[in-house]
Coordinates of C-alpha atoms in Angstrom, one line a residue:
Chain A
M394 CA 10.8 -51.7 68.7
V395 CA 11.0 -54.8 70.8
Y396 CA 8.8 -57.6 69.6
G397 CA 7.3 -60.1 71.9
K398 CA 8.6 -63.6 72.0
N399 CA 5.3 -65.0 70.9
Q400 CA 4.9 -63.4 67.5
W401 CA 3.3 -66.4 66.1
K402 CA 0.4 -65.8 68.6
A403 CA -0.4 -62.5 66.9
W404 CA -0.5 -64.2 63.5
L405 CA -2.7 -66.9 65.0
Y406 CA -5.3 -64.4 66.2
L407 CA -5.1 -62.6 62.8
S408 CA -5.4 -65.8 60.7
P409 CA -9.2 -66.1 60.5
A410 CA -9.6 -62.6 59.2
L411 CA -6.5 -62.8 56.9
I412 CA -7.6 -66.0 55.3
L413 CA -11.2 -64.8 54.7
L414 CA -9.9 -61.4 53.4
A415 CA -7.4 -63.2 51.1
V416 CA -10.1 -65.4 49.6
F417 CA -13.1 -63.0 49.5
T418 CA -11.4 -59.6 49.2
V419 CA -7.9 -59.7 47.9
W420 CA -8.3 -62.4 45.3
P421 CA -11.5 -60.8 43.9
I422 CA -9.5 -57.5 43.2
F423 CA -7.0 -59.3 41.0
N424 CA -9.5 -61.7 39.4
T425 CA -11.9 -58.9 38.6
L426 CA -9.1 -57.0 36.9
R427 CA -8.1 -60.1 35.0
M428 CA -11.6 -60.9 33.8
A429 CA -12.2 -57.3 32.7
F430 CA -9.3 -57.5 30.3
L431 CA -10.2 -61.0 28.9
E432 CA -12.4 -60.6 25.8
N433 CA -16.0 -61.8 26.4
Y434 CA -15.1 -63.7 29.5
G435 CA -17.9 -65.9 30.8
L436 CA -17.9 -68.4 33.6
M437 CA -19.8 -71.1 31.7
S438 CA -17.5 -71.0 28.7
A439 CA -14.5 -70.7 30.9
N440 CA -15.5 -73.9 32.7
G441 CA -16.1 -75.4 29.3
G442 CA -12.5 -75.0 28.5
A443 CA -12.7 -71.9 26.3
T444 CA -9.7 -69.5 26.2
F445 CA -10.0 -65.8 26.0
S446 CA -7.6 -63.3 24.4
F447 CA -6.4 -60.3 26.3
G448 CA -7.8 -56.9 25.3
I449 CA -10.0 -53.9 26.2
G450 CA -13.0 -55.2 24.3
N451 CA -15.1 -55.5 27.4
F452 CA -14.7 -51.8 28.2
L453 CA -15.4 -50.7 24.6
K454 CA -18.5 -52.9 24.5
V455 CA -19.8 -51.7 27.8
L456 CA -19.3 -48.0 26.9
Q457 CA -21.0 -48.5 23.6
Y458 CA -24.0 -50.2 25.1
K459 CA -27.1 -48.0 25.0
K460 CA -28.3 -49.9 28.1
F461 CA -25.1 -49.0 30.0
L462 CA -25.3 -45.3 29.0
N463 CA -28.9 -45.3 30.2
C464 CA -27.8 -46.8 33.5
L465 CA -25.0 -44.3 33.8
G466 CA -27.3 -41.4 33.0
N467 CA -30.0 -42.6 35.6
T468 CA -27.3 -43.0 38.3
M469 CA -25.8 -39.6 37.7
L470 CA -29.1 -37.9 37.5
L471 CA -30.3 -39.4 40.7
T472 CA -27.0 -38.6 42.5
V473 CA -26.9 -35.0 41.2
L474 CA -30.5 -34.4 42.3
T475 CA -30.6 -36.2 45.6
V476 CA -27.2 -35.2 47.2
P477 CA -27.8 -31.4 47.2
I478 CA -31.5 -31.7 48.1
S479 CA -30.9 -34.0 51.0
T480 CA -27.9 -32.2 52.3
I481 CA -29.6 -28.7 52.3
L482 CA -32.7 -30.1 53.8
A483 CA -30.8 -32.0 56.5
L484 CA -28.8 -28.9 57.3
L485 CA -32.0 -26.8 57.7
I486 CA -33.6 -29.5 59.9
A487 CA -30.4 -29.9 62.0
V488 CA -30.1 -26.1 62.6
C489 CA -33.8 -25.8 63.5
L490 CA -33.7 -28.9 65.7
N491 CA -30.6 -27.5 67.5
S492 CA -32.4 -24.3 68.3
I493 CA -35.3 -25.9 70.2
K494 CA -35.6 -27.7 73.5
F495 CA -39.2 -28.8 73.7
L496 CA -39.9 -32.0 71.6
N497 CA -36.2 -32.1 70.7
R498 CA -35.5 -35.8 71.6
F499 CA -38.8 -36.9 70.2
L500 CA -38.2 -35.3 66.9
Q501 CA -34.7 -36.6 66.7
T502 CA -36.1 -40.1 67.1
V503 CA -38.7 -39.6 64.5
Y504 CA -36.3 -38.3 62.0
F505 CA -34.0 -41.2 62.5
L506 CA -36.8 -43.8 61.9
P507 CA -36.3 -44.1 58.1
Y508 CA -32.7 -45.3 58.8
V509 CA -33.9 -48.4 60.6
T510 CA -36.1 -49.6 57.7
N511 CA -35.6 -52.0 55.0
S512 CA -35.1 -50.0 51.8
I513 CA -36.8 -52.7 49.7
A514 CA -39.8 -52.9 52.0
I515 CA -40.4 -49.2 52.4
G516 CA -39.8 -48.8 48.7
M517 CA -42.9 -51.0 48.2
V518 CA -44.8 -48.7 50.5
F519 CA -43.8 -45.7 48.3
A520 CA -44.9 -47.7 45.3
A521 CA -48.3 -48.2 46.9
M522 CA -48.6 -44.5 47.7
F523 CA -47.8 -43.4 44.2
N524 CA -49.6 -46.2 42.5
I525 CA -52.9 -45.8 40.7
V526 CA -55.3 -48.2 42.5
G527 CA -58.3 -49.8 41.1
N528 CA -59.1 -51.6 38.0
I529 CA -57.4 -49.3 35.5
T530 CA -57.6 -50.7 32.0
S531 CA -55.7 -49.1 29.1
A532 CA -59.1 -47.7 28.0
D533 CA -59.0 -45.5 31.1
L534 CA -55.8 -43.9 30.0
S535 CA -56.3 -41.3 27.2
E536 CA -53.8 -40.9 24.4
T537 CA -51.7 -38.4 26.4
G538 CA -51.6 -40.6 29.5
N539 CA -53.9 -38.5 31.5
I540 CA -55.8 -40.5 34.1
I541 CA -59.5 -40.5 34.0
V542 CA -60.2 -42.9 36.8
T543 CA -57.9 -42.2 39.7
S544 CA -56.9 -42.9 43.2
G545 CA -53.7 -43.5 45.1
I546 CA -53.0 -41.3 48.1
I547 CA -50.4 -39.0 46.6
N548 CA -52.7 -38.2 43.7
N549 CA -55.6 -37.7 46.2
I550 CA -53.4 -35.2 48.1
I551 CA -52.5 -33.4 44.8
E552 CA -56.2 -33.3 43.8
F553 CA -57.1 -32.0 47.3
F554 CA -54.9 -29.0 46.7
G555 CA -56.4 -28.5 43.3
G556 CA -53.7 -30.1 41.1
Q557 CA -53.9 -32.6 38.3
P558 CA -53.3 -36.3 39.1
I559 CA -50.2 -37.8 37.5
S560 CA -49.3 -41.3 36.5
W561 CA -46.2 -41.7 38.6
I562 CA -45.1 -45.2 38.3
N563 CA -47.7 -47.1 36.3
A564 CA -47.6 -48.1 32.7
K565 CA -47.2 -45.1 30.3
S566 CA -45.9 -42.9 33.1
S567 CA -43.3 -40.3 32.1
Y568 CA -39.6 -40.6 32.9
A569 CA -39.7 -37.3 34.8
A570 CA -42.4 -38.7 37.1
N571 CA -40.5 -41.9 37.7
I572 CA -37.4 -39.9 38.6
A573 CA -39.4 -37.6 40.8
V574 CA -40.7 -40.6 42.8
M575 CA -37.1 -42.0 43.1
V576 CA -35.7 -38.6 44.3
I577 CA -38.4 -38.3 46.9
Y578 CA -37.8 -41.8 48.2
I579 CA -34.0 -41.5 48.2
V580 CA -34.0 -38.2 49.9
W581 CA -36.5 -39.6 52.5
N582 CA -34.1 -42.5 53.0
A583 CA -30.9 -40.4 53.1
L584 CA -32.1 -37.7 55.6
P585 CA -31.6 -39.6 58.9
F586 CA -27.9 -40.2 58.5
K587 CA -27.2 -36.6 57.4
I588 CA -29.3 -35.1 60.2
L589 CA -27.5 -37.3 62.7
V590 CA -24.0 -36.2 61.5
L591 CA -24.8 -32.5 61.1
L592 CA -26.6 -32.3 64.5
G593 CA -23.7 -34.0 66.1
G594 CA -21.5 -31.3 64.6
L595 CA -23.7 -28.5 65.7
Q596 CA -23.8 -29.7 69.2
S597 CA -20.0 -29.6 69.4
V598 CA -19.8 -26.0 68.1
N599 CA -18.5 -23.6 70.6
K600 CA -21.4 -21.3 71.8
Q601 CA -19.0 -18.3 72.2
Y602 CA -19.1 -17.7 68.4
Y603 CA -22.8 -17.2 68.6
D604 CA -22.7 -15.1 71.7
A605 CA -20.1 -12.8 70.1
A606 CA -22.2 -12.5 66.9
R607 CA -25.3 -11.7 69.0
V608 CA -23.4 -8.9 70.8
D609 CA -22.4 -7.5 67.4
G610 CA -26.1 -7.6 66.3
T611 CA -25.4 -10.0 63.4
S612 CA -28.5 -11.1 61.5
R613 CA -29.7 -14.7 61.6
A614 CA -29.0 -15.2 57.9
R615 CA -25.4 -13.9 58.3
I616 CA -24.8 -16.1 61.4
F617 CA -25.9 -19.1 59.3
T618 CA -23.7 -18.4 56.3
R619 CA -20.7 -16.9 58.2
I620 CA -20.6 -19.0 61.3
T621 CA -22.7 -22.2 61.2
V622 CA -21.8 -23.3 57.7
P623 CA -18.1 -22.7 58.0
L624 CA -17.9 -24.4 61.4
L625 CA -19.9 -27.4 60.1
S626 CA -17.9 -27.6 56.8
P627 CA -16.1 -30.8 57.8
M628 CA -19.4 -32.6 58.5
I629 CA -21.0 -31.2 55.4
A630 CA -18.0 -32.4 53.3
Y631 CA -18.4 -35.8 55.0
V632 CA -22.1 -36.2 54.2
V633 CA -21.6 -34.9 50.7
I634 CA -18.8 -37.4 50.0
T635 CA -20.7 -40.4 51.5
G636 CA -23.8 -39.2 49.7
F637 CA -22.0 -39.3 46.3
I638 CA -20.6 -42.7 47.0
G639 CA -24.0 -44.0 48.1
G640 CA -25.6 -42.3 45.1
F641 CA -23.4 -44.0 42.6
K642 CA -24.1 -47.4 44.2
E643 CA -27.9 -46.8 44.1
Y644 CA -29.8 -50.0 43.3
S645 CA -32.1 -51.4 46.0
S646 CA -34.2 -48.4 46.4
V647 CA -35.2 -48.6 42.7
V648 CA -35.8 -52.4 43.2
G649 CA -38.0 -51.4 46.1
V650 CA -40.2 -49.1 44.2
F651 CA -40.2 -50.6 40.7
G652 CA -39.3 -54.2 41.4
V653 CA -36.6 -56.3 39.7
N654 CA -37.7 -55.0 36.3
M655 CA -36.2 -51.7 37.2
G656 CA -38.9 -49.7 35.4
P657 CA -42.6 -49.2 35.0
V658 CA -44.7 -51.9 33.4
G659 CA -44.0 -52.1 29.7
D660 CA -40.6 -50.3 30.0
A661 CA -38.3 -52.7 32.0
G662 CA -34.9 -51.3 32.7
R663 CA -35.8 -47.7 32.2
L664 CA -34.5 -46.8 35.7
N665 CA -31.7 -49.3 35.9
T666 CA -28.5 -48.2 37.6
M667 CA -24.8 -48.9 37.3
V668 CA -25.0 -51.5 40.0
G669 CA -28.1 -53.0 38.4
F670 CA -26.2 -53.3 35.1
I671 CA -23.4 -55.1 36.8
Y672 CA -25.8 -57.7 38.3
D673 CA -27.6 -58.1 35.0
A674 CA -24.3 -58.9 33.2
L675 CA -23.4 -61.3 36.0
E676 CA -26.7 -63.1 35.7
N677 CA -26.3 -63.3 32.0
D678 CA -23.0 -65.1 32.4
N679 CA -20.9 -62.2 31.2
Q680 CA -18.4 -61.8 34.0
G681 CA -16.0 -60.0 31.7
R682 CA -18.4 -57.2 31.0
A683 CA -19.6 -57.1 34.6
S684 CA -16.0 -56.7 35.7
A685 CA -15.4 -53.9 33.2
A686 CA -18.5 -52.1 34.4
A687 CA -17.5 -52.5 38.0
L688 CA -14.1 -51.1 37.3
I689 CA -15.7 -48.1 35.5
L690 CA -17.9 -47.6 38.5
F691 CA -14.9 -47.7 40.8
V692 CA -13.0 -45.2 38.7
I693 CA -16.0 -42.8 38.7
I694 CA -16.5 -43.1 42.5
F695 CA -12.8 -42.6 43.0
A696 CA -12.6 -39.6 40.8
V697 CA -15.7 -38.0 42.3
T698 CA -14.3 -38.6 45.8
M699 CA -11.0 -37.1 44.9
L700 CA -12.8 -34.1 43.4
N701 CA -14.8 -33.7 46.5
L702 CA -11.8 -33.9 48.7
Y703 CA -10.0 -31.3 46.6
V704 CA -12.9 -28.9 46.7
S705 CA -13.4 -29.5 50.5
K706 CA -9.7 -28.9 51.1
K707 CA -10.2 -25.4 49.7
K708 CA -13.6 -24.8 51.3
V709 CA -13.4 -26.6 54.6
K710 CA -12.4 -24.1 57.2
Y711 CA -11.5 -26.2 60.2
Chain B
M230 CA -44.3 0.8 88.7
D231 CA -46.6 2.3 86.2
N232 CA -44.5 5.4 86.1
K233 CA -41.4 3.5 85.3
I234 CA -42.9 1.8 82.3
M235 CA -44.2 5.1 81.0
T236 CA -40.7 6.6 81.1
Q237 CA -39.2 3.6 79.4
K238 CA -42.0 3.4 76.8
D239 CA -39.6 3.2 73.9
L240 CA -37.6 0.4 75.4
T241 CA -40.7 -1.6 76.1
E242 CA -41.8 -1.2 72.6
V243 CA -38.5 -2.5 71.3
K244 CA -38.6 -5.4 73.7
R245 CA -42.2 -6.2 72.6
L246 CA -41.1 -6.2 69.0
Q247 CA -38.2 -8.5 69.8
L248 CA -40.5 -10.8 71.7
A249 CA -43.0 -10.9 68.8
K250 CA -40.1 -11.7 66.4
K251 CA -38.9 -14.4 68.6
I252 CA -42.3 -16.0 68.9
I253 CA -42.9 -15.9 65.2
S254 CA -39.5 -17.4 64.4
K255 CA -40.1 -20.2 67.0
F256 CA -43.5 -20.8 65.5
L257 CA -42.0 -21.1 62.0
V258 CA -39.2 -23.4 63.2
Y259 CA -41.7 -25.7 64.9
A260 CA -44.1 -25.6 61.9
F261 CA -41.2 -26.6 59.6
L262 CA -40.0 -29.4 61.9
I263 CA -43.5 -30.8 62.4
I264 CA -44.2 -30.8 58.7
I265 CA -41.0 -32.8 58.1
A266 CA -41.9 -35.1 60.9
I267 CA -45.3 -35.8 59.3
A268 CA -43.6 -36.4 55.9
V269 CA -41.2 -38.9 57.6
L270 CA -43.9 -40.7 59.4
F271 CA -46.6 -40.7 56.7
P272 CA -45.3 -43.8 54.8
F273 CA -45.4 -45.9 58.0
Y274 CA -48.9 -44.7 58.8
W275 CA -50.0 -45.4 55.3
M276 CA -48.5 -48.9 55.4
L277 CA -50.4 -49.8 58.6
N278 CA -53.6 -48.1 57.4
S279 CA -53.5 -49.9 54.1
S280 CA -52.6 -53.2 55.6
L281 CA -55.9 -53.3 57.5
K282 CA -58.2 -52.7 54.7
D283 CA -60.2 -55.0 52.5
R284 CA -60.0 -54.7 48.7
A285 CA -63.1 -52.6 48.3
E286 CA -62.1 -50.1 50.9
Y287 CA -58.5 -50.0 49.6
E288 CA -59.7 -49.2 46.1
L289 CA -62.1 -46.4 47.1
S290 CA -61.5 -43.3 45.0
I291 CA -61.6 -41.2 48.2
P292 CA -59.4 -43.1 50.7
T293 CA -60.3 -43.7 54.3
F294 CA -57.7 -42.5 56.8
F295 CA -58.7 -45.2 59.3
P296 CA -59.8 -48.7 58.3
R297 CA -63.5 -49.0 58.8
N298 CA -63.4 -52.7 59.4
P299 CA -59.8 -53.7 60.4
M300 CA -58.9 -56.8 58.5
F301 CA -56.3 -58.5 60.8
S302 CA -56.7 -61.5 58.6
N303 CA -54.5 -59.7 56.0
Y304 CA -51.6 -60.4 58.4
V305 CA -52.4 -64.1 58.5
D306 CA -52.7 -64.2 54.7
A307 CA -49.3 -62.4 54.4
I308 CA -47.6 -64.9 56.6
K309 CA -49.0 -67.8 54.7
A310 CA -48.7 -66.4 51.1
A311 CA -45.2 -65.0 51.5
N312 CA -44.0 -67.9 53.6
L313 CA -42.8 -65.4 56.2
G314 CA -42.3 -67.9 59.0
R315 CA -39.7 -69.8 57.0
L316 CA -38.0 -66.6 55.8
F317 CA -37.9 -65.4 59.3
I318 CA -36.2 -68.6 60.6
N319 CA -33.7 -68.5 57.7
T320 CA -32.8 -64.9 58.4
M321 CA -32.4 -65.5 62.1
I322 CA -30.1 -68.5 61.5
V323 CA -27.9 -66.4 59.1
G324 CA -28.1 -63.2 61.2
I325 CA -27.2 -64.8 64.5
S326 CA -24.5 -67.1 63.3
S327 CA -22.8 -64.5 61.1
T328 CA -23.0 -62.0 63.9
L329 CA -21.4 -64.4 66.5
L330 CA -18.6 -65.5 64.1
S331 CA -18.0 -61.9 63.0
L332 CA -17.6 -60.8 66.6
V333 CA -15.1 -63.5 67.3
V334 CA -13.0 -62.7 64.2
T335 CA -13.3 -58.9 64.8
V336 CA -12.3 -59.2 68.5
L337 CA -9.3 -61.4 67.8
T338 CA -8.0 -59.3 64.9
A339 CA -8.5 -56.0 66.7
F340 CA -6.7 -57.4 69.8
A341 CA -3.7 -58.4 67.8
L342 CA -3.6 -55.1 66.0
A343 CA -4.1 -53.0 69.1
R344 CA -2.2 -54.9 71.8
L345 CA 0.4 -57.2 70.3
E346 CA 3.7 -56.3 68.7
F347 CA 4.8 -58.2 65.6
K348 CA 6.6 -57.6 62.4
G349 CA 4.5 -56.3 59.5
K350 CA 1.7 -55.0 61.7
N351 CA 1.5 -51.7 60.0
I352 CA 1.5 -53.3 56.6
V353 CA -1.4 -55.7 57.6
F354 CA -3.4 -52.8 59.1
G355 CA -2.7 -50.4 56.2
G356 CA -3.6 -53.1 53.7
M357 CA -6.9 -53.8 55.4
L358 CA -7.8 -50.1 55.4
A359 CA -7.0 -49.8 51.7
T360 CA -9.6 -52.4 50.8
M361 CA -12.3 -50.2 52.3
M362 CA -12.0 -47.8 49.3
I363 CA -13.2 -50.4 46.8
P364 CA -16.9 -50.7 46.1
G365 CA -18.4 -54.1 47.2
E366 CA -19.7 -54.8 43.7
L367 CA -16.1 -55.4 42.6
F368 CA -15.8 -58.3 45.1
T369 CA -19.2 -59.7 44.4
I370 CA -18.5 -60.7 40.8
T371 CA -15.5 -62.9 41.7
N372 CA -17.1 -64.1 44.9
Y373 CA -20.0 -65.3 42.9
I374 CA -17.6 -67.4 40.9
T375 CA -15.8 -68.6 44.0
V376 CA -18.8 -69.8 45.8
N377 CA -20.0 -71.5 42.6
D378 CA -16.7 -73.4 42.5
F379 CA -17.0 -74.3 46.2
G380 CA -20.4 -75.7 45.5
W381 CA -21.9 -73.3 48.1
I382 CA -24.9 -72.1 46.1
N383 CA -28.1 -72.4 48.2
T384 CA -26.4 -73.1 51.5
Y385 CA -26.2 -71.1 54.7
K386 CA -22.4 -70.9 54.3
V387 CA -22.7 -68.8 51.2
L388 CA -24.8 -66.2 53.2
I389 CA -22.5 -66.2 56.3
I390 CA -18.9 -66.6 55.3
P391 CA -18.0 -64.4 52.3
F392 CA -18.8 -61.1 53.9
L393 CA -18.0 -62.1 57.5
V394 CA -15.0 -59.9 57.9
S395 CA -15.7 -56.2 58.1
V396 CA -12.6 -54.0 58.1
F397 CA -14.6 -51.2 59.4
Y398 CA -15.6 -53.0 62.5
I399 CA -12.0 -54.2 63.1
Y400 CA -10.9 -50.5 62.8
L401 CA -13.7 -49.3 65.2
L402 CA -12.8 -51.9 67.8
R403 CA -9.1 -51.5 67.5
Q404 CA -9.5 -47.7 68.2
N405 CA -11.5 -48.7 71.3
F406 CA -9.0 -51.2 72.5
L407 CA -6.2 -48.7 72.1
Q408 CA -7.9 -46.4 74.6
I409 CA -7.5 -49.1 77.3
P410 CA -4.3 -48.2 79.2
D411 CA -1.2 -50.5 78.5
E412 CA -0.6 -50.7 82.3
L413 CA -3.6 -52.9 82.7
Y414 CA -2.2 -55.4 80.2
L415 CA 1.3 -55.4 81.7
A416 CA -0.1 -55.9 85.2
A417 CA -2.1 -58.8 83.9
K418 CA 1.0 -60.2 82.3
V419 CA 2.9 -59.9 85.6
D420 CA 0.1 -61.8 87.3
G421 CA 0.5 -64.5 84.7
T422 CA -2.9 -64.0 83.1
S423 CA -3.1 -65.4 79.6
D424 CA -3.9 -63.1 76.6
L425 CA -7.3 -64.7 76.0
K426 CA -8.3 -64.4 79.7
Y427 CA -7.3 -60.7 79.7
L428 CA -9.2 -60.2 76.5
W429 CA -12.3 -61.8 78.0
R430 CA -12.1 -60.3 81.5
V431 CA -10.9 -56.8 80.8
M432 CA -11.0 -55.7 77.1
I433 CA -14.4 -57.0 76.1
P434 CA -16.2 -55.6 79.1
L435 CA -14.6 -52.3 78.6
S436 CA -15.5 -52.0 75.0
L437 CA -19.0 -53.5 75.4
P438 CA -20.8 -50.4 73.8
T439 CA -18.8 -50.8 70.6
L440 CA -19.5 -54.5 70.5
I441 CA -23.2 -54.0 71.0
S442 CA -23.2 -51.4 68.2
I443 CA -21.4 -53.9 65.9
T444 CA -23.9 -56.7 66.9
I445 CA -27.0 -54.5 66.1
L446 CA -25.6 -53.2 62.8
K447 CA -24.6 -56.7 61.7
M448 CA -28.1 -58.2 62.6
M449 CA -29.8 -55.3 60.8
G450 CA -27.5 -56.0 57.8
A451 CA -28.7 -59.6 57.6
W452 CA -32.3 -58.5 57.9
N453 CA -31.9 -55.9 55.1
S454 CA -29.5 -57.6 52.8
Y455 CA -30.9 -58.2 49.4
V456 CA -28.4 -58.2 46.5
W457 CA -26.1 -61.0 47.5
P458 CA -28.8 -63.4 48.9
R459 CA -30.8 -62.9 45.7
L460 CA -27.8 -63.9 43.7
V461 CA -26.8 -67.0 45.6
A462 CA -29.6 -68.4 47.7
N463 CA -33.1 -68.6 46.2
D464 CA -34.4 -72.0 47.5
N465 CA -37.1 -72.0 50.2
M466 CA -34.7 -73.3 52.8
H467 CA -32.2 -70.5 52.5
K468 CA -34.0 -67.5 51.1
L469 CA -33.7 -64.4 53.3
I470 CA -36.6 -62.2 54.3
T471 CA -36.0 -59.2 52.1
N472 CA -35.5 -61.3 49.0
G473 CA -38.6 -63.3 49.8
L474 CA -40.6 -60.1 50.3
R475 CA -39.7 -58.7 47.0
S476 CA -39.9 -61.9 44.9
T477 CA -43.3 -63.0 46.2
N478 CA -46.1 -61.8 44.0
L479 CA -49.1 -61.1 46.2
V480 CA -51.9 -60.8 43.7
Y481 CA -55.7 -61.3 43.6
S482 CA -57.1 -63.9 41.3
D483 CA -57.5 -61.3 38.5
G484 CA -53.7 -60.7 38.6
T485 CA -53.7 -57.2 40.2
T486 CA -51.4 -56.7 43.1
N487 CA -53.0 -57.4 46.5
F488 CA -51.7 -54.2 48.2
P489 CA -53.4 -54.7 51.6
V490 CA -51.7 -58.1 52.1
Q491 CA -48.5 -56.8 50.6
M492 CA -48.5 -53.9 53.0
A493 CA -49.2 -56.4 55.9
A494 CA -46.1 -58.3 54.8
V495 CA -44.0 -55.1 54.6
A496 CA -45.3 -54.2 58.1
L497 CA -44.3 -57.6 59.5
V498 CA -40.8 -57.2 58.0
S499 CA -40.5 -53.6 59.4
I500 CA -41.8 -54.0 62.9
P501 CA -38.9 -56.1 64.3
L502 CA -36.5 -53.4 63.2
F503 CA -38.6 -50.7 65.0
L504 CA -38.6 -52.8 68.2
V505 CA -34.9 -53.1 68.1
F506 CA -34.5 -49.4 67.4
I507 CA -36.8 -48.4 70.3
F508 CA -34.9 -50.6 72.8
L509 CA -31.4 -50.0 71.6
R510 CA -31.7 -46.5 70.1
K511 CA -28.5 -45.2 71.8
Y512 CA -26.2 -47.9 70.5
I513 CA -27.7 -47.7 67.0
M514 CA -27.3 -44.0 66.6
K515 CA -23.8 -44.0 68.1
G516 CA -22.7 -46.8 65.7
V517 CA -24.3 -45.2 62.7
S518 CA -22.8 -41.7 63.3
R519 CA -19.4 -43.3 63.2
S520 CA -19.9 -45.7 60.3
G521 CA -22.2 -44.2 57.7
I522 CA -22.9 -47.7 56.6
K523 CA -26.4 -48.8 56.0
G524 CA -26.8 -52.4 57.1

């Protein structure tokens, strides 16, 4: 390889990016590792001249925290529920969309709309939709939490179809109802990207496979499972992996619906997530614990991604 | 004619069945797609519908699907109560300056990595790509300490500089630059054109679609960013719009949430994004399908 005479020029062009990356990306990796292994490290006390002994106390404390286990449970539950639902739904939508001509572009645009929204702002809209509106006092809620006075559009729709209204996100609402709201919102939010990727994949599939199948008289269901899904498997693997990574980093959609309290009134933190736990620790001047939690999050994401890659290596056909 | 159909009666019957099957499946496909479309659009409709109601109408036990007496004053109230004007200015300052700076840094880095030869190039590029695997929260903890030490809390700097460099955008643009034939560069060198002039006259125009995608995603990122701004910039002069929207309590005098005004504020925050999307749909969808990054 012959290098140009002006090698310094290349480094000059690289320097802004390299300096910024060194300060705000490379240094944080080392420093976060360091803080995670310093017992009870806090910024205030560090600035005050305190010294910290080396150890794994932060990790042990984090893993023993009920709060952390709650955050971990919420995050896992939301991820495990939303990734399959949104992937299957997106696959169905993409296949249907690919089979029609009339309204195709219009529907594509409509389905993409949730992507260009602010997840906090639209979370507030979902909160308004699931909310019980009106002057509800605790007297209106019976012992079991059934609503006597009700409104709110989602409950109206449920009542219209003959169902019982539910307290979705208000005080005394059940955990299952809270999770249901979050799953609906996260799936709504996650669909556009998945549809876009899967539809792109479908459009690049060679039509000959389908023609051959049609000649052979293959049924639609069989075409779907034997041709479409295998041919799309790289894209499916891609949206599943990015879905898992995004799911484990879930935070702002919960803030959107439930506010910074991360739970219904009277039960703050009930729906807190891993990322939320990290920020709480940071704001409580507990950088050591925040770092330990962030490393645990990183290890989980890394392990799940590797597992996904391993599975998809076996299952992805092309 | 009639005769022929009679003789091929069975065949016609089969064809009719096939046609009926086709029509039914088309109908089901459209029904499914339209139901999904309604589910996707409903929150936006409900946001606009609610934002134009007065309190009495909003709290009706049977809701109205179109405001009886549109209260456009809710929007004025929202701008005043949530201080949206100031939040908008702050967000535009941060969005525009971070986008411009980020473009300059990205173009220079991608150019060096795509076109120039120097020792250690592969190590630099590989190292950059490796950082993409690490979740951002890991950086945030230390960066919070760093900006504290720099005394940057509640400044524009803290919102612009720490997350200025995106390895993903560098990667995207480098791939684009690599597609421009080497001959163009060598010809320019023979003519005595400087690197920067070549970059400006040839490479940037040729990779304009990628640069536009980066610009839009970066601007949307500033508009939607919440976590970092909430951590480091909470005074009125620097608060960004999403943080401002979530942290402002829009309540009636009796303490209950004023949903119509809140929905008006949400609509005002959402509408600029829709306008950008309508006009630049192609670039956004292209950029997103390659990145998978939200904001």
